[in-house]
PDB file of C-alpha atoms in Angstrom:
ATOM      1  CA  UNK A   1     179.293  64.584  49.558  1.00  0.00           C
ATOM      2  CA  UNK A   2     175.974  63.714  50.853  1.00  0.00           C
ATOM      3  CA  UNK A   3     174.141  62.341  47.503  1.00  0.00           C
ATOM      4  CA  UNK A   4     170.646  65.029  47.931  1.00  0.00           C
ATOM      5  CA  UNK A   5     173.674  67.421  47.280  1.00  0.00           C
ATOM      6  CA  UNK A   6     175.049  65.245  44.558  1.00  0.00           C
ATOM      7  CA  UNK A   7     172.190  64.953  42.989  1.00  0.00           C
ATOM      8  CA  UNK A   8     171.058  68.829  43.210  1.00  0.00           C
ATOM      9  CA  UNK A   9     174.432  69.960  42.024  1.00  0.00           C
ATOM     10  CA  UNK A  10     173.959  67.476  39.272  1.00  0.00           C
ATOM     11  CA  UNK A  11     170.725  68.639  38.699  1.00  0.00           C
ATOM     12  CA  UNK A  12     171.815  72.384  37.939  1.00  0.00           C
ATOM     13  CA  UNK A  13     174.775  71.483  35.880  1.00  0.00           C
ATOM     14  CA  UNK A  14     172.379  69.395  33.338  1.00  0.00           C
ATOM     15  CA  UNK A  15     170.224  72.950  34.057  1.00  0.00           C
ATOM     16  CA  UNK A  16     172.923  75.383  32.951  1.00  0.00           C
ATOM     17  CA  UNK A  17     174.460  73.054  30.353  1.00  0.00           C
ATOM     18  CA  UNK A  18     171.415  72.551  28.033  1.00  0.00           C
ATOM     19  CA  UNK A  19     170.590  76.303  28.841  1.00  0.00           C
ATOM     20  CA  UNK A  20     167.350  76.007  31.070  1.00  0.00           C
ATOM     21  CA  UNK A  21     169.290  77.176  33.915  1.00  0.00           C
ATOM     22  CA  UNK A  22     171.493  80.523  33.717  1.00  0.00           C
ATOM     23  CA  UNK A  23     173.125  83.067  35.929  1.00  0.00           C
ATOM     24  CA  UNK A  24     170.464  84.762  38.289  1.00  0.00           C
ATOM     25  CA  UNK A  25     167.631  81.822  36.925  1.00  0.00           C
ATOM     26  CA  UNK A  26     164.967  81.233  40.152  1.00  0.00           C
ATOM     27  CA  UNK A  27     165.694  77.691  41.523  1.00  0.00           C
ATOM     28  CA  UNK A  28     162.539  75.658  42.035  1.00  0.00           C
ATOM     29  CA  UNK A  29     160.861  76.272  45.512  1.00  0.00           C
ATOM     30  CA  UNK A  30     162.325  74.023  48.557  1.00  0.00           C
ATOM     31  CA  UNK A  31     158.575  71.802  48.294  1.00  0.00           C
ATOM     32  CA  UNK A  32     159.512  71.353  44.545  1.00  0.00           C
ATOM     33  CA  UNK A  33     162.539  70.082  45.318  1.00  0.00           C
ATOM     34  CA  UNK A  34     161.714  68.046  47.660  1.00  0.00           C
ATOM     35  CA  UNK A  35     159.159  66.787  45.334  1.00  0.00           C
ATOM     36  CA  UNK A  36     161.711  66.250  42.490  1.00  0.00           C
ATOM     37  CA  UNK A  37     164.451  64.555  44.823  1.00  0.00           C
ATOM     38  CA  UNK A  38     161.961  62.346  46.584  1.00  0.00           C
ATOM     39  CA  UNK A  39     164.392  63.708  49.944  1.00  0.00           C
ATOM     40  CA  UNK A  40     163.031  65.077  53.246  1.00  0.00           C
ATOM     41  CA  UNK A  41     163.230  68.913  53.297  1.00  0.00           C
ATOM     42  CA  UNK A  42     166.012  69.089  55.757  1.00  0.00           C
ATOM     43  CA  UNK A  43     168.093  66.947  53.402  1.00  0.00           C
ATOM     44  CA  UNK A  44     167.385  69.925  50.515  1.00  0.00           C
ATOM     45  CA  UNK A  45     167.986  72.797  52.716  1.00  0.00           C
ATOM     46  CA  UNK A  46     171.300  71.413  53.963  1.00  0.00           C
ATOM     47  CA  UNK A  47     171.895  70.500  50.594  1.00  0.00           C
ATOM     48  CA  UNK A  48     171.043  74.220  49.201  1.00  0.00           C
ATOM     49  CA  UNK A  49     173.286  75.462  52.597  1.00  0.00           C
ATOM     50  CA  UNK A  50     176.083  74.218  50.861  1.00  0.00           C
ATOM     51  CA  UNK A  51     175.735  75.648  47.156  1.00  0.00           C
ATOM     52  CA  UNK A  52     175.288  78.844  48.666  1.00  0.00           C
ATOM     53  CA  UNK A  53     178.419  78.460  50.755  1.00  0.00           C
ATOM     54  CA  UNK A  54     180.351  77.530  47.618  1.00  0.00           C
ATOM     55  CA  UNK A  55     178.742  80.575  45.618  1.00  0.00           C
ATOM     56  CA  UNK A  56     176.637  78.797  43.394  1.00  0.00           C
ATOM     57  CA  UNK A  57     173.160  80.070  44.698  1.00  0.00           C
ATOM     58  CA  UNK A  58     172.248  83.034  46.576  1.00  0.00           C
ATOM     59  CA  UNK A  59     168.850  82.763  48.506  1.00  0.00           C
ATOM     60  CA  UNK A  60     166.866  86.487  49.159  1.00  0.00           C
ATOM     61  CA  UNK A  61     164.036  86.012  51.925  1.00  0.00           C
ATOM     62  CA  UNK A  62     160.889  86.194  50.372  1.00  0.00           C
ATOM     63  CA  UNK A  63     161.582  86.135  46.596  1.00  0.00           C
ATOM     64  CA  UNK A  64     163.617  82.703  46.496  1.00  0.00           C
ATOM     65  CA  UNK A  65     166.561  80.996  45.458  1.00  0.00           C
ATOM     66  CA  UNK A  66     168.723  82.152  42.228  1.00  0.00           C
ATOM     67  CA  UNK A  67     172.031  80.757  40.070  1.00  0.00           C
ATOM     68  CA  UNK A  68     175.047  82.884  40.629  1.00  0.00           C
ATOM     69  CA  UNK A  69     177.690  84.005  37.906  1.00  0.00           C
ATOM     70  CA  UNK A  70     180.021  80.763  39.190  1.00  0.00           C
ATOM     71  CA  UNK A  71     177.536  78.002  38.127  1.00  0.00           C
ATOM     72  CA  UNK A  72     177.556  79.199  34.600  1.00  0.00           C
ATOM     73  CA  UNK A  73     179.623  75.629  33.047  1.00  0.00           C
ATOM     74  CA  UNK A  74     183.291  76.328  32.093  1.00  0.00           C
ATOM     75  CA  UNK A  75     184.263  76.900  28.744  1.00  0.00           C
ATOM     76  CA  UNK A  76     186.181  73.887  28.916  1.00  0.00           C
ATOM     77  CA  UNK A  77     188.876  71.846  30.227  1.00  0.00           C
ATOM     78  CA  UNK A  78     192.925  72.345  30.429  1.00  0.00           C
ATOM     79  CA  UNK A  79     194.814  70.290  27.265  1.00  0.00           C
ATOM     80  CA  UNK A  80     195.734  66.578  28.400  1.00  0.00           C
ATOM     81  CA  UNK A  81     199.008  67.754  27.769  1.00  0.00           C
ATOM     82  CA  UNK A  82     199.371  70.680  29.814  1.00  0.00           C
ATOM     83  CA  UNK A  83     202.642  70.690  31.842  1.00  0.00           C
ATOM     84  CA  UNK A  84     202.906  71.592  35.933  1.00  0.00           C
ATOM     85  CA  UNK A  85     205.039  74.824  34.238  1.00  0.00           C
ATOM     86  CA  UNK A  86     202.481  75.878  32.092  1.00  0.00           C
ATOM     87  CA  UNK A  87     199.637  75.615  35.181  1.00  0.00           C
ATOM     88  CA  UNK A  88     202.169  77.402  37.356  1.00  0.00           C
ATOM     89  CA  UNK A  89     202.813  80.336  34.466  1.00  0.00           C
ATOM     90  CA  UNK A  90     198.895  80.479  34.264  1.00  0.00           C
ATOM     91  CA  UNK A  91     198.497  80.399  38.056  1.00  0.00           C
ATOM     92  CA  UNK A  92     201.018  83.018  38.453  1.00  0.00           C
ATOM     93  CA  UNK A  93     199.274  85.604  35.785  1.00  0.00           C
ATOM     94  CA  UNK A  94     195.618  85.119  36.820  1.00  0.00           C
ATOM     95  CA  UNK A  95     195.443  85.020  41.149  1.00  0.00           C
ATOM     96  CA  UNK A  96     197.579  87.463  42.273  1.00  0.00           C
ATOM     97  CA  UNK A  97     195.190  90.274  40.477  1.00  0.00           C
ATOM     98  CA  UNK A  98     192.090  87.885  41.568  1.00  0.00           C
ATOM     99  CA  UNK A  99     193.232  88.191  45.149  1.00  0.00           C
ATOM    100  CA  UNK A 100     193.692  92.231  44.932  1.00  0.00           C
ATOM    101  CA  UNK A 101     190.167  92.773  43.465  1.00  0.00           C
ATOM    102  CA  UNK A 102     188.655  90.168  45.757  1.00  0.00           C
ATOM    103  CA  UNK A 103     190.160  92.434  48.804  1.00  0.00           C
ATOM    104  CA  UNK A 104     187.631  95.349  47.721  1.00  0.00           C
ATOM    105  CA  UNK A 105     184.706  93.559  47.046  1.00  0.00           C
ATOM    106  CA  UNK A 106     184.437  90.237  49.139  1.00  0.00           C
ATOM    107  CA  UNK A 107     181.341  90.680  50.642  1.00  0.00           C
ATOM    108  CA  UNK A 108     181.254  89.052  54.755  1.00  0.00           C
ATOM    109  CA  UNK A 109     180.001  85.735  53.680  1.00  0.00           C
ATOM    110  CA  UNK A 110     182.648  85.480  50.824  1.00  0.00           C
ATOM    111  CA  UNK A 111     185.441  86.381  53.525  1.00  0.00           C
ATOM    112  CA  UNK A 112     183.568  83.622  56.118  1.00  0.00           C
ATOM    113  CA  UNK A 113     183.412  80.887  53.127  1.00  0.00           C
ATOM    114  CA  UNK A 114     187.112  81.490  52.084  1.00  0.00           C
ATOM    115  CA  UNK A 115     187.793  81.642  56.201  1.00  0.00           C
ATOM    116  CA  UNK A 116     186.397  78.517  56.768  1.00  0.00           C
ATOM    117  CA  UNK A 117     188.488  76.553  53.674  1.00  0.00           C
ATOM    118  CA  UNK A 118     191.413  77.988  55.765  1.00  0.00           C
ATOM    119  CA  UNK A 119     190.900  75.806  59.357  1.00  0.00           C
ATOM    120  CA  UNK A 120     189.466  72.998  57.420  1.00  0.00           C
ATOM    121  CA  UNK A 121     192.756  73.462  55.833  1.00  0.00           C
ATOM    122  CA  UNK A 122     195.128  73.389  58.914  1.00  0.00           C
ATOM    123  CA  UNK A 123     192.745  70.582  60.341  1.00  0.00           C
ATOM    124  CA  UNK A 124     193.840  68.516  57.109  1.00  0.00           C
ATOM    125  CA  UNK A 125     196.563  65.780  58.275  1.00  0.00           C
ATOM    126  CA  UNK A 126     196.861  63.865  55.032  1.00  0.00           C
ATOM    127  CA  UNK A 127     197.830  64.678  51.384  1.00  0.00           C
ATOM    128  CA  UNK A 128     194.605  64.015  49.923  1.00  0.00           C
ATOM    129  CA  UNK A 129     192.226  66.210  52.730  1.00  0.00           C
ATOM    130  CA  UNK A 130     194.970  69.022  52.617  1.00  0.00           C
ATOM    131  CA  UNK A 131     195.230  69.360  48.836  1.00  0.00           C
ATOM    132  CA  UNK A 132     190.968  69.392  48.607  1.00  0.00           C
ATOM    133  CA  UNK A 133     191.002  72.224  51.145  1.00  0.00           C
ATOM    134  CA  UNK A 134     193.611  74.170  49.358  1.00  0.00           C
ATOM    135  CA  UNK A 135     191.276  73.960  45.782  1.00  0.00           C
ATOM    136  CA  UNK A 136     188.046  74.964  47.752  1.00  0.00           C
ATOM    137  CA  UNK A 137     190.378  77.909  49.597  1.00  0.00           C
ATOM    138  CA  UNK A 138     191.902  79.542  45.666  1.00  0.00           C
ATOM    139  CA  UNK A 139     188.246  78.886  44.411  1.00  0.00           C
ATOM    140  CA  UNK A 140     186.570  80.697  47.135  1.00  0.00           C
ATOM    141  CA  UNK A 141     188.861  83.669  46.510  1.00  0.00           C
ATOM    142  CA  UNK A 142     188.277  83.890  43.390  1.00  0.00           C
ATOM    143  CA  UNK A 143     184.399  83.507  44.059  1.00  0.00           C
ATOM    144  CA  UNK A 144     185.065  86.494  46.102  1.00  0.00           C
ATOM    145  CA  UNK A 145     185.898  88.517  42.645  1.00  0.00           C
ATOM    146  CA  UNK A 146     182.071  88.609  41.793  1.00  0.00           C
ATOM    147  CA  UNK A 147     182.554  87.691  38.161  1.00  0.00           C
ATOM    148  CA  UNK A 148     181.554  85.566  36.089  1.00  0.00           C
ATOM    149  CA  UNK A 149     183.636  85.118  33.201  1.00  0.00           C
ATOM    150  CA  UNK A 150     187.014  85.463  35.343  1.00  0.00           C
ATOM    151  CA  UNK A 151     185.859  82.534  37.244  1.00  0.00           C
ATOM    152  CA  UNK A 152     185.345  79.886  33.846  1.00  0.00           C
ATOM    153  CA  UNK A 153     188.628  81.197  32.835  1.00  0.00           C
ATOM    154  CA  UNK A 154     189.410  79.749  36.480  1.00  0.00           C
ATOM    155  CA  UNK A 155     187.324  76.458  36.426  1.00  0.00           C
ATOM    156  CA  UNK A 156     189.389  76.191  32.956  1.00  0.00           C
ATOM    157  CA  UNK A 157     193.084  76.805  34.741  1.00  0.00           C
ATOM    158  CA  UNK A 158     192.086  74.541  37.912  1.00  0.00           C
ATOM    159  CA  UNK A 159     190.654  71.223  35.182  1.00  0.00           C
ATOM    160  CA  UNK A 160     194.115  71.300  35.118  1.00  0.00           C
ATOM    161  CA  UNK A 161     194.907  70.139  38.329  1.00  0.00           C
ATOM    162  CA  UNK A 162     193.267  67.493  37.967  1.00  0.00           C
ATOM    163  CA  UNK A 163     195.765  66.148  35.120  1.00  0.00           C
ATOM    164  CA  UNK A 164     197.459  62.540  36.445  1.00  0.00           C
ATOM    165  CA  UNK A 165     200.653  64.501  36.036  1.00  0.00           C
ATOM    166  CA  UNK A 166     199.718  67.750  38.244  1.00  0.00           C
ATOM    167  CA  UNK A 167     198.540  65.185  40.578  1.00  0.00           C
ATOM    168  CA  UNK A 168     201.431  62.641  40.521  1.00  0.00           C
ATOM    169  CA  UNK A 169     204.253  66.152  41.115  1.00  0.00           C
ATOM    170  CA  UNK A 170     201.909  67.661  44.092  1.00  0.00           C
ATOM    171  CA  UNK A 171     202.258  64.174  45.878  1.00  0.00           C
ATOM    172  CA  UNK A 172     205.895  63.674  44.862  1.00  0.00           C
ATOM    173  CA  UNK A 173     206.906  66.969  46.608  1.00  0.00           C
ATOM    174  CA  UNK A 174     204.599  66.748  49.355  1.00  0.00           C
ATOM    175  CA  UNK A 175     205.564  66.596  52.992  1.00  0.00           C
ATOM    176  CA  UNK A 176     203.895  67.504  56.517  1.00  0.00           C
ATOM    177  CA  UNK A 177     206.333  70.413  56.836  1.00  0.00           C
ATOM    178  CA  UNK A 178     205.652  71.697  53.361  1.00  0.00           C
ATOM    179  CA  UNK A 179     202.087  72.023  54.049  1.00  0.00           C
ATOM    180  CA  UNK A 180     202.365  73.516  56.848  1.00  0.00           C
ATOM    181  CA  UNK A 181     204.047  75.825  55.459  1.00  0.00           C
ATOM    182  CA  UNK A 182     201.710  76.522  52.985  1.00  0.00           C
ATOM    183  CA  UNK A 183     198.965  77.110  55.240  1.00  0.00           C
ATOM    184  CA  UNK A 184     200.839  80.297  56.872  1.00  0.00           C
ATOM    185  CA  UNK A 185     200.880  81.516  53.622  1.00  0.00           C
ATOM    186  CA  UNK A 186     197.121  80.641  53.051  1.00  0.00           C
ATOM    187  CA  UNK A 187     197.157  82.876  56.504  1.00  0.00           C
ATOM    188  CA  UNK A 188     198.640  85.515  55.595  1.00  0.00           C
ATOM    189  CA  UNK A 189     196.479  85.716  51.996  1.00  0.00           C
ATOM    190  CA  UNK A 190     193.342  85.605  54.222  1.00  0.00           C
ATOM    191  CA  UNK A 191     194.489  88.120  56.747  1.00  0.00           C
ATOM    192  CA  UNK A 192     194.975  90.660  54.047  1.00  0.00           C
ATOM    193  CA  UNK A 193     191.894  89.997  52.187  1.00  0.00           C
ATOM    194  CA  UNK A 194     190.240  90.564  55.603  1.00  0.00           C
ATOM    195  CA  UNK A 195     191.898  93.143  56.222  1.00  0.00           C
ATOM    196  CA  UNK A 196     191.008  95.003  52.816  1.00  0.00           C
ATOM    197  CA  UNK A 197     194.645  94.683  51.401  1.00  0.00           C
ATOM    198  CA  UNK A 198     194.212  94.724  48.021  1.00  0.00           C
ATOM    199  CA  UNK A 199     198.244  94.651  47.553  1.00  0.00           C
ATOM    200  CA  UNK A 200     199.015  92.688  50.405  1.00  0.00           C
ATOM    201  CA  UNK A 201     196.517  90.259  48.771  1.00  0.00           C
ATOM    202  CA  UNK A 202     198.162  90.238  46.270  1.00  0.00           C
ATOM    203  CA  UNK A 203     201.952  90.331  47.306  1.00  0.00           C
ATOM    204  CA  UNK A 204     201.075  87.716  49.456  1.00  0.00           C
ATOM    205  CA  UNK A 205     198.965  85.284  47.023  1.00  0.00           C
ATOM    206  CA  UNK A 206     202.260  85.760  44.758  1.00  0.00           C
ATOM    207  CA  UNK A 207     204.717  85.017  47.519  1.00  0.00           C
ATOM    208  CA  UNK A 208     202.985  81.966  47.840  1.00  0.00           C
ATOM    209  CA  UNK A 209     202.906  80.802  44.562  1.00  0.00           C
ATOM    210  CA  UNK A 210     206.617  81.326  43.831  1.00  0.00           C
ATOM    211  CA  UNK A 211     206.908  78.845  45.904  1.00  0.00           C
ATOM    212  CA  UNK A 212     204.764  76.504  45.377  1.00  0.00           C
ATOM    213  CA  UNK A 213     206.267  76.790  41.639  1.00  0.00           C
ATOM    214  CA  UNK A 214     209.849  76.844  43.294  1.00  0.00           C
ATOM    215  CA  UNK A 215     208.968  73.360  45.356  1.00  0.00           C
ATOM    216  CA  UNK A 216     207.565  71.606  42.351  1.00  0.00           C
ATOM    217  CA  UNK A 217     209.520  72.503  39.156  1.00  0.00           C
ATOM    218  CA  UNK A 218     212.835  73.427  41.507  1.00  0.00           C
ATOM    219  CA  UNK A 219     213.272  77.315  39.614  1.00  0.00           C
ATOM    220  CA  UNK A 220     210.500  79.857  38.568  1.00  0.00           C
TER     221      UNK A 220
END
């Protein structure tokens, strides 16, 4: 991550944790910032480019920049001791519905974010670049969902995947096939939320979860 981004993305975090940044707050103007991050203005606008492509700002021409819903900070993180079962249960009961209501009111740039996480994706030839794409792709779905609150109970579920032992399984039961595999199912979740499938959504986003729960734990 280019470190003007770092730093702005740290910069709004400190913002919305200690409550002088919230949902639909005006960001500072782009000479501020460049002001503030001692960067060149084309570092800032690339930088503000990619908050808005992962939801966290939305920029209206002539009135400015603004927080989103999503940056609002999670409640807080998943138990140490959370088990790859329990994410998978969790998992299970919260994206399926996500990806239905998503369907019906992804706006275009929602469905070209999410669209994009899918090639980057398939482009992905290693464990590591495959499994980041496949975190931005289920976030940017549920970005698509337009709420708030649903996505902190999200950033809560996906702290979790972050766990040594969520981590240590995914690797474990990794292989160039299986992820190729799961990218046709990414696919096929895309094509129906492009297609305004709210059940194909989210048949399909449930398909593909079974099994990813069947390859790790071996049973649902």
């Amino acid at each position: 991550m280019p470190a003007v981004e770092e730093t702005l993305r740290a910069l709004l975090a400190r913002g919305a944790e200690d409550g002088t940044l919230a949902p639909g707050s005006k960001l500072p103007t782009e000479r501020d910032l460049v002001e503030r991050l001692a960067a060149p203005r084309s570092a800032v606008r690339r930088a503000l480019d990619a908050l808005e492509r992962d939801g966290l700002v939305i920029r209206h021409v002539g009135r400015g920049t603004f927080l989103t819903d999503a940056a609002a900070p999670p409640l807080g993180g998943a138990p140490a001791d959370t088990s790859p079962a329990e994410i998978m249960q969790v998992r299970l009961l919260l994206e399926p519905p996500v990806a239905a209501h998503a369907a019906r009111v992804a706006t275009q740039a929602d469905l070209d974010r999410i669209a994009e996480c899918l090639r980057a994706g398939g482009r992905a030839e290693d464990f590591e670049g495959f499994e980041s794409w496949d975190a931005r792709l289920h976030r940017a779905i549920a970005l698509a969902a337009h709420n708030g609150l649903l996505m902190n109970m999200f950033d809560v579920m996906n702290t979790a995947r972050a766990l040594p032992v969520w981590g240590s399984l995914k690797r474990r039961t990794s292989s160039p096939e299986r992820r190729r595999c799961y990218h046709e199912e990414h696919t096929s979740i895309v094509e129906a939320l492009c297609d305004r499938d709210p059940e194909g959504a989210q048949q399909c986003m449930r398909a593909h979860l079974e099994n990813v729960s069947d390859n790790l734990l071996g049973r649902r």
